[in-house]
mmCIF file of C-alpha atoms in Angstrom:
data_model
loop_
_atom_site.group_PDB
_atom_site.id
_atom_site.type_symbol
_atom_site.label_atom_id
_atom_site.label_comp_id
_atom_site.label_asym_id
_atom_site.label_seq_id
_atom_site.Cartn_x
_atom_site.Cartn_y
_atom_site.Cartn_z
ATOM 1 C CA MET A 1 105.452 135.271 117.787
ATOM 2 C CA ALA A 2 106.293 135.131 121.500
ATOM 3 C CA GLN A 3 109.583 136.775 122.353
ATOM 4 C CA GLU A 4 112.069 135.594 124.937
ATOM 5 C CA ALA A 5 112.515 138.008 127.835
ATOM 6 C CA ASN A 6 115.093 140.718 127.036
ATOM 7 C CA ALA A 7 115.838 139.180 123.615
ATOM 8 C CA VAL A 8 116.666 141.434 120.678
ATOM 9 C CA ARG A 9 114.000 141.085 118.000
ATOM 10 C CA VAL A 10 115.193 140.983 114.378
ATOM 11 C CA ARG A 11 113.452 140.275 111.100
ATOM 12 C CA THR A 12 115.797 137.508 109.918
ATOM 13 C CA LEU A 13 118.635 135.464 111.403
ATOM 14 C CA PHE A 14 121.250 133.651 109.309
ATOM 15 C CA LEU A 15 123.392 130.926 110.914
ATOM 16 C CA SER A 16 125.779 128.460 109.293
ATOM 17 C CA ASP A 17 128.565 126.006 110.044
ATOM 18 C CA LEU A 18 127.534 125.107 113.580
ATOM 19 C CA HIS A 19 129.113 121.651 113.142
ATOM 20 C CA LEU A 20 126.996 120.011 115.832
ATOM 21 C CA GLY A 21 128.433 116.579 116.522
ATOM 22 C CA THR A 22 132.038 117.769 116.732
ATOM 23 C CA LYS A 23 134.166 118.744 119.703
ATOM 24 C CA GLY A 24 134.949 122.054 118.014
ATOM 25 C CA CYS A 25 131.328 123.255 118.063
ATOM 26 C CA GLN A 26 130.852 126.201 120.414
ATOM 27 C CA ALA A 27 127.399 125.032 121.516
ATOM 28 C CA ASP A 28 127.342 126.875 124.850
ATOM 29 C CA ALA A 29 128.119 130.202 123.184
ATOM 30 C CA LEU A 30 125.509 129.477 120.515
ATOM 31 C CA LEU A 31 122.863 128.789 123.162
ATOM 32 C CA GLU A 32 123.563 132.144 124.776
ATOM 33 C CA PHE A 33 123.269 133.823 121.386
ATOM 34 C CA LEU A 34 119.951 132.105 120.660
ATOM 35 C CA LYS A 35 118.646 133.314 124.007
ATOM 36 C CA ALA A 36 119.704 136.863 123.141
ATOM 37 C CA TYR A 37 118.074 137.020 119.667
ATOM 38 C CA ASP A 38 114.608 136.233 118.360
ATOM 39 C CA ALA A 39 113.761 136.341 114.656
ATOM 40 C CA ASP A 40 110.682 136.086 112.481
ATOM 41 C CA THR A 41 112.632 133.889 110.039
ATOM 42 C CA ILE A 42 115.728 131.773 110.672
ATOM 43 C CA TYR A 43 117.910 130.451 107.865
ATOM 44 C CA LEU A 44 120.245 127.575 108.736
ATOM 45 C CA VAL A 45 122.779 127.942 105.929
ATOM 46 C CA GLY A 46 124.382 124.502 105.945
ATOM 47 C CA ASP A 47 126.834 122.380 107.931
ATOM 48 C CA ILE A 48 124.545 122.547 110.940
ATOM 49 C CA VAL A 49 125.112 118.892 111.798
ATOM 50 C CA ASP A 50 128.494 117.403 110.889
ATOM 51 C CA GLY A 51 127.638 114.081 109.285
ATOM 52 C CA TRP A 52 131.262 113.532 108.211
ATOM 53 C CA LYS A 53 132.464 113.465 111.811
ATOM 54 C CA LEU A 54 129.490 111.528 113.168
ATOM 55 C CA LYS A 55 130.163 108.744 110.665
ATOM 56 C CA SER A 56 133.650 108.229 112.072
ATOM 57 C CA GLY A 57 132.595 108.379 115.723
ATOM 58 C CA TRP A 58 129.516 109.446 117.671
ATOM 59 C CA TYR A 59 129.836 112.654 119.682
ATOM 60 C CA TRP A 60 126.669 114.398 120.828
ATOM 61 C CA PRO A 61 126.823 116.046 124.279
ATOM 62 C CA GLN A 62 123.781 117.557 125.978
ATOM 63 C CA ALA A 63 124.687 121.093 124.861
ATOM 64 C CA HIS A 64 124.326 120.058 121.201
ATOM 65 C CA ASN A 65 120.914 118.583 121.926
ATOM 66 C CA ASP A 66 119.997 121.806 123.731
ATOM 67 C CA VAL A 67 120.815 123.823 120.584
ATOM 68 C CA VAL A 68 118.458 121.657 118.502
ATOM 69 C CA GLN A 69 115.728 121.934 121.134
ATOM 70 C CA LYS A 70 116.182 125.708 121.318
ATOM 71 C CA LEU A 71 115.720 126.066 117.546
ATOM 72 C CA LEU A 72 112.657 123.814 117.584
ATOM 73 C CA ARG A 73 111.205 125.848 120.439
ATOM 74 C CA LYS A 74 111.525 128.993 118.321
ATOM 75 C CA VAL A 75 109.614 127.220 115.533
ATOM 76 C CA ARG A 76 106.853 126.236 117.966
ATOM 77 C CA LYS A 77 106.622 129.879 119.053
ATOM 78 C CA GLY A 78 106.018 130.988 115.475
ATOM 79 C CA ALA A 79 109.402 131.461 113.783
ATOM 80 C CA ARG A 80 109.826 130.253 110.220
ATOM 81 C CA LEU A 81 112.900 128.006 109.930
ATOM 82 C CA VAL A 82 114.515 127.225 106.566
ATOM 83 C CA TYR A 83 117.328 124.651 106.471
ATOM 84 C CA LEU A 84 119.696 124.739 103.475
ATOM 85 C CA PRO A 85 122.005 121.699 103.831
ATOM 86 C CA GLY A 86 125.743 121.923 103.139
ATOM 87 C CA ASN A 87 128.398 119.359 102.347
ATOM 88 C CA HIS A 88 128.810 118.155 105.952
ATOM 89 C CA ASP A 89 125.052 117.554 106.315
ATOM 90 C CA GLU A 90 124.498 116.549 102.689
ATOM 91 C CA PHE A 91 122.482 113.498 103.802
ATOM 92 C CA LEU A 92 119.587 115.933 104.302
ATOM 93 C CA ARG A 93 119.618 116.820 100.612
ATOM 94 C CA ASP A 94 117.638 113.634 100.048
ATOM 95 C CA PHE A 95 114.745 115.430 101.767
ATOM 96 C CA ILE A 96 114.830 118.721 99.805
ATOM 97 C CA GLY A 97 111.307 120.082 99.475
ATOM 98 C CA VAL A 98 110.058 118.259 102.574
ATOM 99 C CA ASN A 99 108.725 120.019 105.675
ATOM 100 C CA LEU A 100 109.988 118.205 108.777
ATOM 101 C CA GLY A 101 108.093 119.304 111.862
ATOM 102 C CA GLY A 102 107.910 122.905 110.668
ATOM 103 C CA ILE A 103 111.463 122.939 109.272
ATOM 104 C CA GLU A 104 111.581 123.697 105.532
ATOM 105 C CA LEU A 105 114.370 121.892 103.675
ATOM 106 C CA ALA A 106 115.629 123.559 100.494
ATOM 107 C CA ASP A 107 118.738 123.579 98.315
ATOM 108 C CA TYR A 108 118.755 127.375 98.214
ATOM 109 C CA ALA A 109 116.437 130.303 98.897
ATOM 110 C CA LEU A 110 115.713 133.736 97.481
ATOM 111 C CA HIS A 111 115.173 135.988 100.474
ATOM 112 C CA GLU A 112 113.430 139.331 100.047
ATOM 113 C CA ALA A 113 114.607 141.859 102.625
ATOM 114 C CA ALA A 114 112.423 144.541 104.179
ATOM 115 C CA ASP A 115 113.771 147.140 101.712
ATOM 116 C CA GLY A 116 112.795 145.012 98.708
ATOM 117 C CA LYS A 117 116.283 143.758 97.862
ATOM 118 C CA ARG A 118 116.597 140.067 97.039
ATOM 119 C CA TYR A 119 119.343 137.773 98.322
ATOM 120 C CA PHE A 120 120.434 134.390 97.015
ATOM 121 C CA VAL A 121 120.933 132.215 100.115
ATOM 122 C CA ILE A 122 122.956 128.996 99.821
ATOM 123 C CA HIS A 123 125.601 127.120 101.792
ATOM 124 C CA GLY A 124 128.165 127.497 99.010
ATOM 125 C CA ASP A 125 129.894 124.119 98.712
ATOM 126 C CA GLN A 126 128.277 123.770 95.279
ATOM 127 C CA PHE A 127 130.698 126.485 94.117
ATOM 128 C CA ASP A 128 133.770 124.986 95.800
ATOM 129 C CA LEU A 129 135.726 123.191 93.079
ATOM 130 C CA VAL A 130 137.634 121.101 95.624
ATOM 131 C CA VAL A 131 134.441 119.766 97.210
ATOM 132 C CA ARG A 132 132.780 119.171 93.838
ATOM 133 C CA HIS A 133 135.630 117.498 91.964
ATOM 134 C CA ALA A 134 138.084 116.175 94.579
ATOM 135 C CA ARG A 135 136.103 114.914 97.561
ATOM 136 C CA TRP A 136 139.115 113.022 98.903
ATOM 137 C CA LEU A 137 141.054 116.285 99.030
ATOM 138 C CA ALA A 138 138.156 117.992 100.822
ATOM 139 C CA LEU A 139 138.159 115.221 103.423
ATOM 140 C CA LEU A 140 141.921 115.589 103.809
ATOM 141 C CA GLY A 141 141.496 119.326 104.241
ATOM 142 C CA ASP A 142 138.809 118.735 106.868
ATOM 143 C CA GLY A 143 141.268 116.569 108.796
ATOM 144 C CA ALA A 144 143.947 119.246 108.574
ATOM 145 C CA TYR A 145 141.455 121.850 109.803
ATOM 146 C CA SER A 146 140.553 119.654 112.788
ATOM 147 C CA ALA A 147 144.256 119.289 113.578
ATOM 148 C CA ALA A 148 144.688 123.078 113.418
ATOM 149 C CA LEU A 149 141.781 123.511 115.839
ATOM 150 C CA PHE A 150 143.370 121.006 118.230
ATOM 151 C CA VAL A 151 146.689 122.860 118.177
ATOM 152 C CA ASN A 152 144.879 126.174 118.452
ATOM 153 C CA THR A 153 143.038 125.074 121.608
ATOM 154 C CA TYR A 154 146.259 124.273 123.457
ATOM 155 C CA LEU A 155 147.900 127.430 122.162
ATOM 156 C CA ASN A 156 145.087 129.562 123.529
ATOM 157 C CA VAL A 157 145.276 127.926 126.942
ATOM 158 C CA VAL A 158 148.845 129.254 127.126
ATOM 159 C CA ARG A 159 147.753 132.661 125.801
ATOM 160 C CA ARG A 160 145.033 132.930 128.457
ATOM 161 C CA ARG A 161 147.566 132.136 131.185
ATOM 162 C CA LEU A 162 149.700 134.963 129.834
ATOM 163 C CA GLY A 163 146.716 137.307 129.898
ATOM 164 C CA LEU A 164 146.439 137.457 126.111
ATOM 165 C CA THR A 165 143.229 137.342 124.050
ATOM 166 C CA TYR A 166 141.990 134.509 121.839
ATOM 167 C CA TRP A 167 143.895 134.018 118.579
ATOM 168 C CA SER A 168 142.852 131.811 115.659
ATOM 169 C CA LEU A 169 145.581 129.883 113.874
ATOM 170 C CA SER A 170 143.410 128.805 110.952
ATOM 171 C CA SER A 171 141.932 132.290 110.457
ATOM 172 C CA TRP A 172 145.426 133.759 110.443
ATOM 173 C CA ALA A 173 146.521 131.169 107.876
ATOM 174 C CA LYS A 174 143.535 131.946 105.641
ATOM 175 C CA LEU A 175 144.528 135.590 105.476
ATOM 176 C CA LYS A 176 148.295 135.080 105.191
ATOM 177 C CA VAL A 177 148.733 132.104 102.881
ATOM 178 C CA LYS A 178 148.474 133.250 99.264
ATOM 179 C CA ASN A 179 146.646 130.170 98.003
ATOM 180 C CA ALA A 180 144.062 130.458 100.780
ATOM 181 C CA VAL A 181 143.484 134.134 100.012
ATOM 182 C CA ASN A 182 143.062 133.339 96.305
ATOM 183 C CA TYR A 183 140.669 130.501 97.157
ATOM 184 C CA ILE A 184 138.466 132.804 99.272
ATOM 185 C CA SER A 185 138.485 135.483 96.566
ATOM 186 C CA ARG A 186 137.540 132.992 93.836
ATOM 187 C CA PHE A 187 134.787 131.513 96.018
ATOM 188 C CA GLU A 188 133.311 134.975 96.597
ATOM 189 C CA GLU A 189 133.439 135.805 92.880
ATOM 190 C CA LEU A 190 131.606 132.609 91.911
ATOM 191 C CA LEU A 191 128.856 133.175 94.469
ATOM 192 C CA ALA A 192 128.408 136.817 93.470
ATOM 193 C CA ALA A 193 128.163 135.810 89.801
ATOM 194 C CA GLU A 194 125.506 133.225 90.628
ATOM 195 C CA ALA A 195 123.548 135.815 92.617
ATOM 196 C CA GLN A 196 123.550 138.050 89.523
ATOM 197 C CA ARG A 197 122.403 135.121 87.379
ATOM 198 C CA GLN A 198 119.539 134.565 89.816
ATOM 199 C CA GLY A 199 118.564 138.222 89.486
ATOM 200 C CA ALA A 200 119.419 138.880 93.133
ATOM 201 C CA ASP A 201 121.019 141.942 94.700
ATOM 202 C CA GLY A 202 123.316 139.896 96.881
ATOM 203 C CA VAL A 203 124.337 136.494 98.184
ATOM 204 C CA ILE A 204 124.342 135.106 101.721
ATOM 205 C CA CYS A 205 126.412 131.967 102.273
ATOM 206 C CA GLY A 206 128.661 130.044 104.652
ATOM 207 C CA HIS A 207 131.007 127.104 104.020
ATOM 208 C CA ILE A 208 134.473 128.723 104.209
ATOM 209 C CA HIS A 209 134.300 129.890 107.855
ATOM 210 C CA HIS A 210 135.224 133.450 106.913
ATOM 211 C CA ALA A 211 132.651 135.959 108.152
ATOM 212 C CA ILE A 212 132.521 139.142 106.092
ATOM 213 C CA MET A 213 130.178 141.615 104.389
ATOM 214 C CA HIS A 214 131.139 143.728 101.373
ATOM 215 C CA ASP A 215 129.964 145.094 97.993
ATOM 216 C CA GLN A 216 133.065 144.562 95.867
ATOM 217 C CA PHE A 217 131.428 142.749 92.931
ATOM 218 C CA SER A 218 129.691 145.341 90.738
ATOM 219 C CA GLY A 219 127.231 146.286 93.437
ATOM 220 C CA VAL A 220 126.368 142.699 94.385
ATOM 221 C CA SER A 221 126.431 142.329 98.169
ATOM 222 C CA TYR A 222 128.483 139.403 99.447
ATOM 223 C CA VAL A 223 127.646 138.197 102.950
ATOM 224 C CA ASN A 224 129.294 135.220 104.644
ATOM 225 C CA THR A 225 127.872 134.177 107.990
ATOM 226 C CA GLY A 226 131.116 132.644 109.274
ATOM 227 C CA ASP A 227 130.897 129.750 111.726
ATOM 228 C CA TRP A 228 130.375 128.563 115.315
ATOM 229 C CA VAL A 229 133.613 126.628 115.601
ATOM 230 C CA GLU A 230 136.062 129.514 115.838
ATOM 231 C CA SER A 231 134.604 132.936 115.199
ATOM 232 C CA CYS A 232 131.063 132.507 116.634
ATOM 233 C CA THR A 233 129.423 134.805 114.093
ATOM 234 C CA ALA A 234 125.942 135.305 112.698
ATOM 235 C CA VAL A 235 124.164 137.715 110.380
ATOM 236 C CA VAL A 236 120.885 139.432 111.222
ATOM 237 C CA GLU A 237 118.532 141.520 109.134
ATOM 238 C CA HIS A 238 116.851 144.370 110.988
ATOM 239 C CA TYR A 239 113.352 145.604 110.233
ATOM 240 C CA ASP A 240 114.628 148.400 107.988
ATOM 241 C CA GLY A 241 116.311 145.868 105.687
ATOM 242 C CA SER A 242 119.840 146.580 106.923
ATOM 243 C CA PHE A 243 122.182 143.693 107.677
ATOM 244 C CA GLU A 244 124.565 143.317 110.604
ATOM 245 C CA LEU A 245 127.399 140.851 111.114
ATOM 246 C CA ILE A 246 127.485 139.906 114.788
ATOM 247 C CA ARG A 247 130.737 138.651 116.254
ATOM 248 C CA TRP A 248 129.311 137.100 119.392
ATOM 249 C CA ALA A 249 132.591 136.304 121.161
ATOM 250 C CA GLU A 250 133.728 139.918 120.786
ATOM 251 C CA THR A 251 130.337 141.240 121.878
ATOM 252 C CA THR A 252 130.243 139.162 125.043
ATOM 253 C CA GLN A 253 134.023 138.964 125.540
ATOM 254 C CA VAL A 254 133.604 135.299 126.449
ATOM 255 C CA PRO A 255 136.459 132.899 125.551
ATOM 256 C CA LEU A 256 135.605 130.858 122.457
ATOM 257 C CA ALA A 257 136.785 127.600 123.986
ATOM 258 C CA SER A 258 136.376 126.562 127.584
ATOM 259 C CA PRO A 259 139.845 126.013 129.043
ATOM 260 C CA THR A 260 138.693 123.612 131.748
ATOM 261 C CA LEU A 261 138.977 120.290 129.907
ATOM 262 C CA VAL A 262 142.082 121.292 127.971
ATOM 263 C CA GLU A 263 143.887 122.494 131.096
ATOM 264 C CA ALA A 264 142.923 119.254 132.821
ATOM 265 C CA ALA A 265 144.389 117.300 129.910
ATOM 266 C CA ILE A 266 147.607 119.304 130.087
ATOM 267 C CA GLY A 267 147.773 118.626 133.804
ATOM 268 C CA GLU A 268 147.304 114.878 133.285
ATOM 269 C CA ARG A 269 150.056 114.758 130.665
ATOM 270 C CA ALA A 270 152.398 116.730 132.875
ATOM 271 C CA ALA A 271 151.741 114.490 135.883
#
């Protein structure tokens, strides 16, 4: 496989929750990340394209198209790409088992790492009781999350003007609100239990936009890839079988949201 100049070569790359087709997607940061890393195998762990948002209104800037083209270019250069749809791109579940231009579509995968350990890879919405049994509530929650992102964008414009670093309102709420903490814990437990049932040593998932790696469930590794809306995170497997959670915004120290358009909007409202 041809490698991009100066790119870090890894065995496997796991990405989820890009939410292409939404204004919250950090496509420019993602493009820089994809230029910086090459992988033998790439897993797209769901919610890559946000079908929910695209149904309500089309939004697809050039940067989002560039992300798709970049991934396809990696496939043409020899990378294996496995797409595991999530709830926001569930329309692709109609094509499970199909190979679309070199992209393998599957409901889940069992990934064998370089050290022989096996990982159950899945988006995770299948284990979210709200998504499974109260879709209307999930849609309501998605709207509330979008509202939080909108407020957060303006808040961080002010923080940048004060010389402060980026701060995530929704991430703070997830860790401070008791029900949210319990929800995350329960979600992790269900995924770890399913990994055990599958005979795997760990689980790699997305869905809840909470990037983390730990071994708190009887030796079962829990890995969540996070998202590219707020945290800009990904997981890579190195050639020795070790896993690394990459927080791209912290690595590059680039602001997660470009202030230009938001500051212009503030200026227009103030005028």
